[in-house]
Coordinates of N, CA and C and ligand atoms in Angstrom, one line a residue:
X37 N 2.9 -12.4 -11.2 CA 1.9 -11.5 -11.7 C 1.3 -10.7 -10.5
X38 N 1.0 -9.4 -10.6 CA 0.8 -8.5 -9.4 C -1.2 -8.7 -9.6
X39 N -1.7 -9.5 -8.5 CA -2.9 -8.8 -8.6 C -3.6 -7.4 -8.6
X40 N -4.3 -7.6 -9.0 CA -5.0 -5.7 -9.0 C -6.3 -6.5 -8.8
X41 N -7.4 -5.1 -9.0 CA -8.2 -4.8 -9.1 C -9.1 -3.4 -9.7
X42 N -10.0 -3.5 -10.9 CA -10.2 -2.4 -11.9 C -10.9 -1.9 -11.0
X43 N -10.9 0.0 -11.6 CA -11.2 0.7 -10.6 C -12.6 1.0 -12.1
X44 N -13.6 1.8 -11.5 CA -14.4 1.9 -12.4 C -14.4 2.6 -13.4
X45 N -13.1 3.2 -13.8 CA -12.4 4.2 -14.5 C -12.0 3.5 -15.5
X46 N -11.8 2.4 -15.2 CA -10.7 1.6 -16.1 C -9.4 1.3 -15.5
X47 N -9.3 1.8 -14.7 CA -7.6 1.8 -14.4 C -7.7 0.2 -13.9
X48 N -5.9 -0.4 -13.9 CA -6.1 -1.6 -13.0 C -5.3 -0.7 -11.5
X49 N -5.7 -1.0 -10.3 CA -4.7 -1.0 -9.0 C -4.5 -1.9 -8.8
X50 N -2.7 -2.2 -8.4 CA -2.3 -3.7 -7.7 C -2.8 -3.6 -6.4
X51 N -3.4 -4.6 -5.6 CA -4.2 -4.8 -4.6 C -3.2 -4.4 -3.4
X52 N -2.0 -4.9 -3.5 CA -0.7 -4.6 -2.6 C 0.3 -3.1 -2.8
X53 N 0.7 -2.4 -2.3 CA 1.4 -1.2 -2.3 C 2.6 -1.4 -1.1
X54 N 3.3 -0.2 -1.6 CA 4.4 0.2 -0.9 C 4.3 1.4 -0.1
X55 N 3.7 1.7 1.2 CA 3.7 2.5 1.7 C 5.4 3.5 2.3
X56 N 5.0 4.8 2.3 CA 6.1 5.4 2.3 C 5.9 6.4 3.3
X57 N 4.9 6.4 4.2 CA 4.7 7.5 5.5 C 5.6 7.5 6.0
X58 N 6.0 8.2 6.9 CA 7.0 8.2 7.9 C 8.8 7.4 7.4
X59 N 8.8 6.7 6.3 CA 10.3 6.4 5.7 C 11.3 7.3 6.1
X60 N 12.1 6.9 6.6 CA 13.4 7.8 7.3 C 14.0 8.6 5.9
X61 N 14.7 9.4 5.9 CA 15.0 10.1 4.8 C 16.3 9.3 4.7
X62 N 16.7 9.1 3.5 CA 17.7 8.2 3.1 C 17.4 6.9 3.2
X63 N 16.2 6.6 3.1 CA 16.0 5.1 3.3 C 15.1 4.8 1.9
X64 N 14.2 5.7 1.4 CA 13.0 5.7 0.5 C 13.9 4.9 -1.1
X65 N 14.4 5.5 -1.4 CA 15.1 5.2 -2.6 C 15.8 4.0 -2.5
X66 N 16.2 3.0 -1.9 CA 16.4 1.9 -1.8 C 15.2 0.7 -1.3
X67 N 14.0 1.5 -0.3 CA 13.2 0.6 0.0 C 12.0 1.0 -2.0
X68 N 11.8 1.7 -2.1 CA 10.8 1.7 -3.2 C 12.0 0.4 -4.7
X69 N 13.0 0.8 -4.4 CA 13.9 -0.2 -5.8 C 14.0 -1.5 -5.2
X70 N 13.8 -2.0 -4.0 CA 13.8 -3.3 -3.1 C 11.9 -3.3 -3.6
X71 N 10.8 -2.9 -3.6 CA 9.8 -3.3 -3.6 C 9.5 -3.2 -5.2
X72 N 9.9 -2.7 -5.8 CA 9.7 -3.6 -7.4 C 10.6 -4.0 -7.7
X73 N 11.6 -4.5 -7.6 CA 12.1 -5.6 -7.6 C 11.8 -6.9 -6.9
X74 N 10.9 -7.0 -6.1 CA 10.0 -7.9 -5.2 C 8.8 -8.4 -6.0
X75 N 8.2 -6.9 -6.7 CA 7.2 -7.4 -7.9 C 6.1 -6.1 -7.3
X76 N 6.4 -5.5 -6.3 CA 5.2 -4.3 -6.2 C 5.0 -3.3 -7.1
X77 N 4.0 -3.0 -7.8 CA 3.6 -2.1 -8.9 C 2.8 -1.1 -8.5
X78 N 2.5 -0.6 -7.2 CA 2.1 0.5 -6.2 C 2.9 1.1 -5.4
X79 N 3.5 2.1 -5.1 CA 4.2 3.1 -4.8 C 3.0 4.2 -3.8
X80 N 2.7 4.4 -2.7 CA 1.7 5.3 -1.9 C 2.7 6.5 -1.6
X81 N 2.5 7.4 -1.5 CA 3.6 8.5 -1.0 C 2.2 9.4 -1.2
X82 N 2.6 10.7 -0.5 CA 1.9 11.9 -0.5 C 2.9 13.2 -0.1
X83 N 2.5 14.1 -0.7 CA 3.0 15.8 -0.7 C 3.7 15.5 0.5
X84 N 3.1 15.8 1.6 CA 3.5 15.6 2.8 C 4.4 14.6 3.8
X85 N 4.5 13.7 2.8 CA 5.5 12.7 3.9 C 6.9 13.4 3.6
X86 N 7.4 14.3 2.1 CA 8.0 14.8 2.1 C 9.7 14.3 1.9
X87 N 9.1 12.7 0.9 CA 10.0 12.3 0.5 C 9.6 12.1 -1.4
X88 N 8.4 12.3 -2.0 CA 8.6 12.0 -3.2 C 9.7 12.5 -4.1
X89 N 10.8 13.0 -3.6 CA 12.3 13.0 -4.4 C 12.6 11.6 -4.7
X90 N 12.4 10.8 -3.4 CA 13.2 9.9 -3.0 C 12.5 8.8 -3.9
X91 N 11.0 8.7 -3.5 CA 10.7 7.5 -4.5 C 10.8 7.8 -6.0
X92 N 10.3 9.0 -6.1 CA 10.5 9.0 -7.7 C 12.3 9.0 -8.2
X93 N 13.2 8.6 -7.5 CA 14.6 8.7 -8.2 C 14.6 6.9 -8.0
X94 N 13.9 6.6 -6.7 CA 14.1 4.7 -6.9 C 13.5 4.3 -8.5
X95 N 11.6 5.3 -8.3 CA 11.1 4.5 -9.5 C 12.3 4.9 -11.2
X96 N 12.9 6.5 -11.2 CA 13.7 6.3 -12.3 C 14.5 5.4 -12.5
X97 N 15.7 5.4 -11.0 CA 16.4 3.9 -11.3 C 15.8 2.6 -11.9
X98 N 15.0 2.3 -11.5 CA 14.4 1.1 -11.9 C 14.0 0.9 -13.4
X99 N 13.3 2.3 -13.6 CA 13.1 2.3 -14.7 C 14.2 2.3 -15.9
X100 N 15.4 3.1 -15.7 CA 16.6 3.5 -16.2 C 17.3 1.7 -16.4
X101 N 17.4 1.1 -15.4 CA 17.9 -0.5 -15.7 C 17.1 -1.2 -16.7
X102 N 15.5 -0.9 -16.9 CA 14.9 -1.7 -17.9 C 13.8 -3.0 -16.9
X103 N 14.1 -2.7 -15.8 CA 13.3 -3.8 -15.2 C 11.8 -3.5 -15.2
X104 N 11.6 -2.5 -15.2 CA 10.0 -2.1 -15.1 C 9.6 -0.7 -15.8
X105 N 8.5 -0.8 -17.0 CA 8.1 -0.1 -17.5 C 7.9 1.2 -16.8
X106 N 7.3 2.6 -17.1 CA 6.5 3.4 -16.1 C 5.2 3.4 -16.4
X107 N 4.4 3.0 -17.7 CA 2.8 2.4 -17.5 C 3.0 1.3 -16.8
X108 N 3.7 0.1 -16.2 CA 3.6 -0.6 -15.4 C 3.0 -0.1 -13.8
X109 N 3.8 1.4 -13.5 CA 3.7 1.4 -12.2 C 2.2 2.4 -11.4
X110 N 1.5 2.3 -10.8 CA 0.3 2.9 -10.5 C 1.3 3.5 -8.8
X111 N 1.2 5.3 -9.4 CA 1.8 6.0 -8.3 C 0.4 6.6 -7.8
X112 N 0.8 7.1 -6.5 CA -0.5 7.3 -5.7 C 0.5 8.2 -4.9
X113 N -0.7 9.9 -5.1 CA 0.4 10.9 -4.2 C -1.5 11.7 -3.7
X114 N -1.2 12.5 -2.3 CA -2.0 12.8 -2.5 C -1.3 14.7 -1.9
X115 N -2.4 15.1 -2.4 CA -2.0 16.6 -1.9 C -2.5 17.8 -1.6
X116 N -2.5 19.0 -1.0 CA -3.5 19.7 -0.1 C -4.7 20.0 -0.6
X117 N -4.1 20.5 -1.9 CA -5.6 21.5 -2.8 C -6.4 20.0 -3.5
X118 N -6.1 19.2 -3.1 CA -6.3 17.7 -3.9 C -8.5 18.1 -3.7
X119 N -8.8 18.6 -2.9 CA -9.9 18.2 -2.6 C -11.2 19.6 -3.0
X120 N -10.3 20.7 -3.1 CA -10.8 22.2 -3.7 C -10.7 21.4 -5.5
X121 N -9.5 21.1 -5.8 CA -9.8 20.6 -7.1 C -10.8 19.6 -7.5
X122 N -11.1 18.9 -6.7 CA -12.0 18.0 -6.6 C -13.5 18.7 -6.9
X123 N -13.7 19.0 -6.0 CA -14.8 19.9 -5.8 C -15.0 21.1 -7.1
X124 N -14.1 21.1 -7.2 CA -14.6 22.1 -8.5 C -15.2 21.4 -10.0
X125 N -14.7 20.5 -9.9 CA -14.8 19.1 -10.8 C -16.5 18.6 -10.6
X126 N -16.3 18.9 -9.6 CA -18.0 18.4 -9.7 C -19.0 19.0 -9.1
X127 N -18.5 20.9 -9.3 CA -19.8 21.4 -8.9 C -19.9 22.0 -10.7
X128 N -19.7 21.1 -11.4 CA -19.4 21.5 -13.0 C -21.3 20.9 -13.1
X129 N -22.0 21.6 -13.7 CA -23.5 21.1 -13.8 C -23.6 20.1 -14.5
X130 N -24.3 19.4 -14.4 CA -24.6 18.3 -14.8 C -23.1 16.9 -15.3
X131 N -22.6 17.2 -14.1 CA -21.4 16.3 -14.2 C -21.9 15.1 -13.3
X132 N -21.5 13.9 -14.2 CA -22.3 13.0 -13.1 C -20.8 12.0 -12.2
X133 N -20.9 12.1 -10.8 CA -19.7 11.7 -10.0 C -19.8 10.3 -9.9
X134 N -19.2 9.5 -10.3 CA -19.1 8.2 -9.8 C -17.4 7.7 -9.1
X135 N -17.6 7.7 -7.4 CA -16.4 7.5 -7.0 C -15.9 6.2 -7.5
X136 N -14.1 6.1 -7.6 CA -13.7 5.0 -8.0 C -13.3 3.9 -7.0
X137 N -12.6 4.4 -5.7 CA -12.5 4.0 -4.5 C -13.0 4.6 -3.6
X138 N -12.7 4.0 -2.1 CA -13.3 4.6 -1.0 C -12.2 4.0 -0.2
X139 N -11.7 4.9 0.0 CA -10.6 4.8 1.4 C -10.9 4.9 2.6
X140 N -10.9 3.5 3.2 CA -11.5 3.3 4.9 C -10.1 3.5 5.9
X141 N -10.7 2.9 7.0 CA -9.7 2.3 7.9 C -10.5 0.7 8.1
X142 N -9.4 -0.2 7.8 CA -10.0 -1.7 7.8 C -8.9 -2.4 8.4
X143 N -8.6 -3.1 9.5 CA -8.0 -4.5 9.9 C -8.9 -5.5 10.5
X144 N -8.2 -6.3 11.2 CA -9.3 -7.1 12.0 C -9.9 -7.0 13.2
X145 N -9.4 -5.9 13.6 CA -10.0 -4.8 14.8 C -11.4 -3.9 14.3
X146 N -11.3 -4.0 13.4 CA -12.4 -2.7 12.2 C -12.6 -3.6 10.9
X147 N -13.0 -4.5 11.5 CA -13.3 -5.6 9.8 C -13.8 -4.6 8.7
X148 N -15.3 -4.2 9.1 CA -15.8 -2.8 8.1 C -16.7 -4.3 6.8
X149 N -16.8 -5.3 6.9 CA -17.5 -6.0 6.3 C -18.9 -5.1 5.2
X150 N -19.7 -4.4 6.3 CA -20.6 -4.1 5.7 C -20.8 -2.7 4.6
X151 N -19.4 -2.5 5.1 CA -19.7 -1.3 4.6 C -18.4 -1.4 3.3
X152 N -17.7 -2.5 3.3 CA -16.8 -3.2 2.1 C -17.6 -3.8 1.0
X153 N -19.1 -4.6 1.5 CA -19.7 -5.4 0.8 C -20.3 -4.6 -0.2
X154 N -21.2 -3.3 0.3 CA -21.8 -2.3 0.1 C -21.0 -1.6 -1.2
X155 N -19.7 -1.3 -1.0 CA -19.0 -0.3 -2.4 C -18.1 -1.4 -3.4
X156 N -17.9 -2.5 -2.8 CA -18.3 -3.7 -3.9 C -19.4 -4.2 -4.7
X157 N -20.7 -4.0 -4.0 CA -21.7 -3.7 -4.5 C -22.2 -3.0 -5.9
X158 N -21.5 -1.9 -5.2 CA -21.6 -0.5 -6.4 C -20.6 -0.5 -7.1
X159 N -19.4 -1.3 -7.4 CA -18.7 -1.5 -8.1 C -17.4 -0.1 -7.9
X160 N -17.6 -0.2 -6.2 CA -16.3 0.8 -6.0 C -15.5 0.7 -5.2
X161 N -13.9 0.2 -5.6 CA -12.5 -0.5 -4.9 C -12.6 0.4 -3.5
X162 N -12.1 -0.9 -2.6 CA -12.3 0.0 -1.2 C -10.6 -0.1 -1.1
X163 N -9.8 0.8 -0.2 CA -8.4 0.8 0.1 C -8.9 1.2 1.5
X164 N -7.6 0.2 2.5 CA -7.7 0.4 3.9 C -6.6 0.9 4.3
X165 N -6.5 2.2 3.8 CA -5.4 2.8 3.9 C -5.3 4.1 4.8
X166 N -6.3 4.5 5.6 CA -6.9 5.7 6.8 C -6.5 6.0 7.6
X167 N -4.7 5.5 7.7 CA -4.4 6.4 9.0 C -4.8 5.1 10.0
X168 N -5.2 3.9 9.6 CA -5.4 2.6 10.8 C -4.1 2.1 10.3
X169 N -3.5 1.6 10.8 CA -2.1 0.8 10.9 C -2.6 -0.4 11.1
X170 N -1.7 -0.9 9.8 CA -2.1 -2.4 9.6 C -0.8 -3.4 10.2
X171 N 0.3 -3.2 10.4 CA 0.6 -4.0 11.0 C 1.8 -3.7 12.7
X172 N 0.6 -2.4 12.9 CA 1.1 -1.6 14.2 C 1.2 -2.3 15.3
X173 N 2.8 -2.1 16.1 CA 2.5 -3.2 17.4 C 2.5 -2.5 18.8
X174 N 1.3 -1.2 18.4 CA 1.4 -0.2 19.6 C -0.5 0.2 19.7
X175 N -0.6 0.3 20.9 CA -1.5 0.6 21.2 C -2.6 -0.1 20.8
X176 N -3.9 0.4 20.2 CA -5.4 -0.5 19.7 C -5.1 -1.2 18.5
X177 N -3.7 -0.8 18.0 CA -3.2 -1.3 16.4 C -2.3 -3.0 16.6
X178 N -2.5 -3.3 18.1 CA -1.2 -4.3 18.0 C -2.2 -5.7 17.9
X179 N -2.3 -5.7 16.4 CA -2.8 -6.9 15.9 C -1.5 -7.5 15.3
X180 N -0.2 -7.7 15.6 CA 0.5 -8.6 15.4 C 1.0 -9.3 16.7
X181 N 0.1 -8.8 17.6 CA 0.1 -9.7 19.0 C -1.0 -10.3 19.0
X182 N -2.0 -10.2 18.5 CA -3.1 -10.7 18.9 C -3.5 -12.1 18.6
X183 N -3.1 -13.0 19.6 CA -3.0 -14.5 19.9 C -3.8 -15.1 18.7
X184 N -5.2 -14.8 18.0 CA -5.7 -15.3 17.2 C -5.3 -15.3 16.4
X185 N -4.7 -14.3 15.5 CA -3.7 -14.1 14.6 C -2.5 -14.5 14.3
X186 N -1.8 -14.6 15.7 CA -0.4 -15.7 15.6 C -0.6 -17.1 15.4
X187 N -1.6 -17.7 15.9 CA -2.0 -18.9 15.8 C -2.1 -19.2 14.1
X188 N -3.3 -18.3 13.6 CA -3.3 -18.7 12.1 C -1.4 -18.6 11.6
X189 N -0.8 -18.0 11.9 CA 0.4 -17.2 11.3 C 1.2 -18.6 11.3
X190 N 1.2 -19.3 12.4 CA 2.1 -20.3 12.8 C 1.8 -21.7 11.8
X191 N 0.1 -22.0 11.8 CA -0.2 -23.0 11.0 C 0.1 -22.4 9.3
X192 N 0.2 -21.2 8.8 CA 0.7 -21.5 7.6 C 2.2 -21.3 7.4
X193 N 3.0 -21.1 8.5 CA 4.1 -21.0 9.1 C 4.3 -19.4 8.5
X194 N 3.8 -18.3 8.3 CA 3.5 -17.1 8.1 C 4.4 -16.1 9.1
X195 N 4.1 -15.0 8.8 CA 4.3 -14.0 10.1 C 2.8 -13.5 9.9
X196 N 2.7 -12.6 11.4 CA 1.5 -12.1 11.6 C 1.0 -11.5 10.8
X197 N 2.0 -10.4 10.1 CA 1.7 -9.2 9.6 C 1.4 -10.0 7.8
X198 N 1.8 -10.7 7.4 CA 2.0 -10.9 5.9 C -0.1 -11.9 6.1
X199 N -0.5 -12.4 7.5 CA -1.6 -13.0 7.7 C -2.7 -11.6 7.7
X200 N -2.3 -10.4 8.2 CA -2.6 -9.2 8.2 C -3.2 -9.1 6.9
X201 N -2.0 -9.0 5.9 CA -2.1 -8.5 4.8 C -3.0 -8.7 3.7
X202 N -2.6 -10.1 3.7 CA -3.4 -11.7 2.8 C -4.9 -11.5 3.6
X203 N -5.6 -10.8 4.7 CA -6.8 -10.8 5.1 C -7.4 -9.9 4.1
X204 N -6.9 -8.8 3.7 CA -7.2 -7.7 2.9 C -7.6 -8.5 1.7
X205 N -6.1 -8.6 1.2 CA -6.3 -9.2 -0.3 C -7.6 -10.6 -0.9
X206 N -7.6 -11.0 0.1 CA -8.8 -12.1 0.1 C -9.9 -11.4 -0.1
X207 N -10.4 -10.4 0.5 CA -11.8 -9.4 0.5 C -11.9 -8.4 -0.4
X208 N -10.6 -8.4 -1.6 CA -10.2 -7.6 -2.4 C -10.4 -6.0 -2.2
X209 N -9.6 -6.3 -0.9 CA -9.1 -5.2 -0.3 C -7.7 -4.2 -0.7
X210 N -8.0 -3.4 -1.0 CA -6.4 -2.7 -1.7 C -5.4 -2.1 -0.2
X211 N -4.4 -2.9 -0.3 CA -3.7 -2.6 1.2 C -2.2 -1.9 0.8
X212 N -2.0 -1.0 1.8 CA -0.6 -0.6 1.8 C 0.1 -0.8 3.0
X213 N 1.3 -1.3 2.6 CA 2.2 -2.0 4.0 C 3.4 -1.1 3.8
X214 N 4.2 -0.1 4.5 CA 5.0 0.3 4.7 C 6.1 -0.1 5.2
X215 N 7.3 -0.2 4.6 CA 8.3 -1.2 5.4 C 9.6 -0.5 4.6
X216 N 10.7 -0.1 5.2 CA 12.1 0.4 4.5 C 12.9 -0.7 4.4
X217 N 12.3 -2.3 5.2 CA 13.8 -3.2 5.1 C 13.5 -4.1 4.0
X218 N 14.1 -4.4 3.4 CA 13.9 -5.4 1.9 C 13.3 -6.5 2.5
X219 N 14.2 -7.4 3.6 CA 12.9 -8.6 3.9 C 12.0 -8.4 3.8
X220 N 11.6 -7.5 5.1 CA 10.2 -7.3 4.8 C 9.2 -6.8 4.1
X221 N 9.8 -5.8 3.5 CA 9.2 -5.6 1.9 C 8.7 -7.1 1.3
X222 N 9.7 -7.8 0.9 CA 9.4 -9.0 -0.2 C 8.4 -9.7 1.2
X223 N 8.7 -9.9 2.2 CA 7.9 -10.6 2.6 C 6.7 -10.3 3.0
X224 N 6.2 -9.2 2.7 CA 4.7 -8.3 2.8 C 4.0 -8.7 1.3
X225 N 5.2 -8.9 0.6 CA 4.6 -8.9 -0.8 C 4.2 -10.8 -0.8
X226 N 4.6 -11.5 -0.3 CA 4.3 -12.9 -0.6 C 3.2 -13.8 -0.9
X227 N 2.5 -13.9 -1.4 CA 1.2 -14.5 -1.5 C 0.9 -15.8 -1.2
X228 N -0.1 -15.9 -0.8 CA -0.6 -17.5 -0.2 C -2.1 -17.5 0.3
X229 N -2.7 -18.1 0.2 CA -4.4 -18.4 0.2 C -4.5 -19.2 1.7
X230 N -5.2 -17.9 2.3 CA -6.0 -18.4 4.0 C -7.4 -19.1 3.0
X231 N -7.8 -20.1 4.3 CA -8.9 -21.2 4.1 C -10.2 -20.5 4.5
X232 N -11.3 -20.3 4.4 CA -12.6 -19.4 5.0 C -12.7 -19.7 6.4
X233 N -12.2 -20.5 6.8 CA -12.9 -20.7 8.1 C -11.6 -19.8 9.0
X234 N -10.6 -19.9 8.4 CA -9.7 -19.0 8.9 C -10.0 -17.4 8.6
X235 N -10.0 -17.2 7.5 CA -10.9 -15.7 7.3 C -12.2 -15.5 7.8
X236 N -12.8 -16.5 8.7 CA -14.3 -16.1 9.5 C -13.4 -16.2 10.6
X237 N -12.5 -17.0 11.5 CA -12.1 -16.7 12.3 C -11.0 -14.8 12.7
X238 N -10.8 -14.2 11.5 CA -10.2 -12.9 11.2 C -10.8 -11.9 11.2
X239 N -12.4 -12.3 10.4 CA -13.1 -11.3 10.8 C -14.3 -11.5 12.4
X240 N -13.9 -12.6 13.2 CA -14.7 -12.6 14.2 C -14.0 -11.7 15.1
X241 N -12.6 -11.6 14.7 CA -11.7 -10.7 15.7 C -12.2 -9.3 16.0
X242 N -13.5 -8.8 14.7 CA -13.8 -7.1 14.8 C -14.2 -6.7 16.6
X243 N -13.9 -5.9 16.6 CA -14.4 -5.2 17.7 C -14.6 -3.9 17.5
X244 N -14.7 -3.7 16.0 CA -15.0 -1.9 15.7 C -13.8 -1.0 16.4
X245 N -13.0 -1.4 16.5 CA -11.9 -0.7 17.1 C -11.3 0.1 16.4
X246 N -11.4 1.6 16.7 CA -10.3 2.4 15.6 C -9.7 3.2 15.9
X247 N -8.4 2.9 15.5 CA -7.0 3.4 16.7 C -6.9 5.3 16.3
X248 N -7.9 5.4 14.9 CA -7.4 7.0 14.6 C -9.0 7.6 14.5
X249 N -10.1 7.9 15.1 CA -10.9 8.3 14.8 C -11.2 9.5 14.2
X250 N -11.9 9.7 13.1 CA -11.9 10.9 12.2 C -13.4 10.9 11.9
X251 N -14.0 12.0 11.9 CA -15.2 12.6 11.6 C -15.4 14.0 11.1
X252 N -16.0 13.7 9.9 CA -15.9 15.0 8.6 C -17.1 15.9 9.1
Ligands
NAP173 N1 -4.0 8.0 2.6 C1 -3.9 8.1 3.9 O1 -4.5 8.9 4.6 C2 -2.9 7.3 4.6 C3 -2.8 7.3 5.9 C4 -1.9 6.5 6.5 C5 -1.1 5.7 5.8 N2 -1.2 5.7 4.4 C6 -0.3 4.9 3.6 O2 -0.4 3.6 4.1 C7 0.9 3.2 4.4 C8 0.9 2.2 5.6 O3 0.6 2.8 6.8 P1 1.6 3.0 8.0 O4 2.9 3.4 7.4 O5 1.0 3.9 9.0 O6 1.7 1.7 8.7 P2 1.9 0.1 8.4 O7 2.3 -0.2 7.0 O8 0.7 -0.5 8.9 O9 3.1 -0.2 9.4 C9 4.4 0.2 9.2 C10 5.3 -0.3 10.3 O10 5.3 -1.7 10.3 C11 6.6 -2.2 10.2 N3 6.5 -3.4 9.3 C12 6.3 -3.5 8.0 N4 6.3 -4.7 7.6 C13 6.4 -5.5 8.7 C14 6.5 -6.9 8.9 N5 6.3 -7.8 7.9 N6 6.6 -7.4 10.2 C15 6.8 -6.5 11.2 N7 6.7 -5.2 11.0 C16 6.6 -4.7 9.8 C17 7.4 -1.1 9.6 O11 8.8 -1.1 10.0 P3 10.0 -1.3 9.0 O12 9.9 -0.1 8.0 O13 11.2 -1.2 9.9 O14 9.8 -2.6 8.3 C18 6.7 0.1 10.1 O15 7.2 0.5 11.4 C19 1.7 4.5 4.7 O16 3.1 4.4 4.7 C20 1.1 5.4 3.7 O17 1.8 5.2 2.4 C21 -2.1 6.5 3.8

């Protein structure tokens, strides 16, 4: 069973996705049919990565075998005029806006606790999905080096990155993990429950660190 989490719309989002940024061309259509077949019911792509041929012919195939519905799958595309249409939408008078999510940048470099608690609060799904790289092993993003993190990784005999992941999901955090090789696909997808004192030790890691800084 894929967890989610309702968005205030009603919709369910599975809390785990398949990121598709950067996927080599000729790789998308076998990594998106490797990740539902794993059990992922999120699919991330946008206009711009400039492969949505590719996952939408994995999600046909999949669908075409019978293994998974297409109300099963929550696609997520995002695209240029996305935000003029937006905007039009709600300079409609007396239209009243209630965001459904809030798309951060969140790891354990940029916990973002307060500002997570805050649109849980208000009953609005956060995704840490901003351009912070979640399981990046370059530059301010290389928290699958980061000694505290291998440590927990090793005691639940884990990898870093799936300890990465499982931090999100605990905080009911909606995460997208990009990955073209099937292991790691299924193994991004794996579930397993950190203990609190290990999630206080994940988020003691913050250091406000953010490898992409953006200001509107
Ligand atoms: N809405 C936005 O503004 C926005 C911005 C950025 C990203 N996103 C979405 O979020 C997704 C994720 O972000 P991202 O692609 O930047 O980075 P990411 O998912 O944090 O990292 C992807 C990299 O990590 C590797 N990887 C994946 N699983 C791994 C594992 N278990 N162990 C070791 N390495 C692993 C992948 O290599 P392999 O492929 O070789 O496994 C890939 O090089 C994007 O693909 C996109 O769909 C959205």
């Amino acid at each position: 069973m894929v967890r989610s989490v309702t968005l205030s719309n009603g919709a369910e989002i599975p809390l785990v996705g398949l990121g598709t940024y950067k996927a080599l061309e000729g790789t998308v259509t076998e990594a998106v049919k490797a990740a539902i077949g794993a059990g992922y019911r999120r699919i991330d792509g946008a206009c711009a990565y400039d492969n949505e041929r590719e996952v939408g012919a994995g999600i046909e195939a999949v669908i075409h075998q019978g293994a998974v519905k297409r109300e099963e799958m929550f696609i997520v595309s995002k695209t240029s005029t996305a935000r003029r249409r937006i905007e039009a939408v709600l300079n409609k008078p007396g239209l009243k806006y209630e965001p459904a999510a809030n798309q951060i940048g969140s790891h354990p470099y940029l916990t973002q606790e307060r500002l997570i608690d805050y649109c849980h609060s208000k009953g609005i799904a956060v995704t840490a999905d901003r351009g912070e790289r979640l399981v990046s092993s370059t530059g301010l993003g290389a928290t699958l080096e980061e000694p505290r993190i291998k440590t927990i990784a090793e005691k639940y005999k884990k990898t870093p990155a799936q300890v990465l992941i499982r931090f999100h999901i605990q905080r009911n955090v909606i995460v997208t993990a990009k990955s073209a090789n099937p292991q790691r696909i299924a193994q991004n997808f794996a579930v397993f429950e950190l203990s609190e004192g290990d999630m206080e030790t994940l988020r003691r890691v913050n250091g406000n660190m953010r490898t992409f800084p953006m200001s509107w």
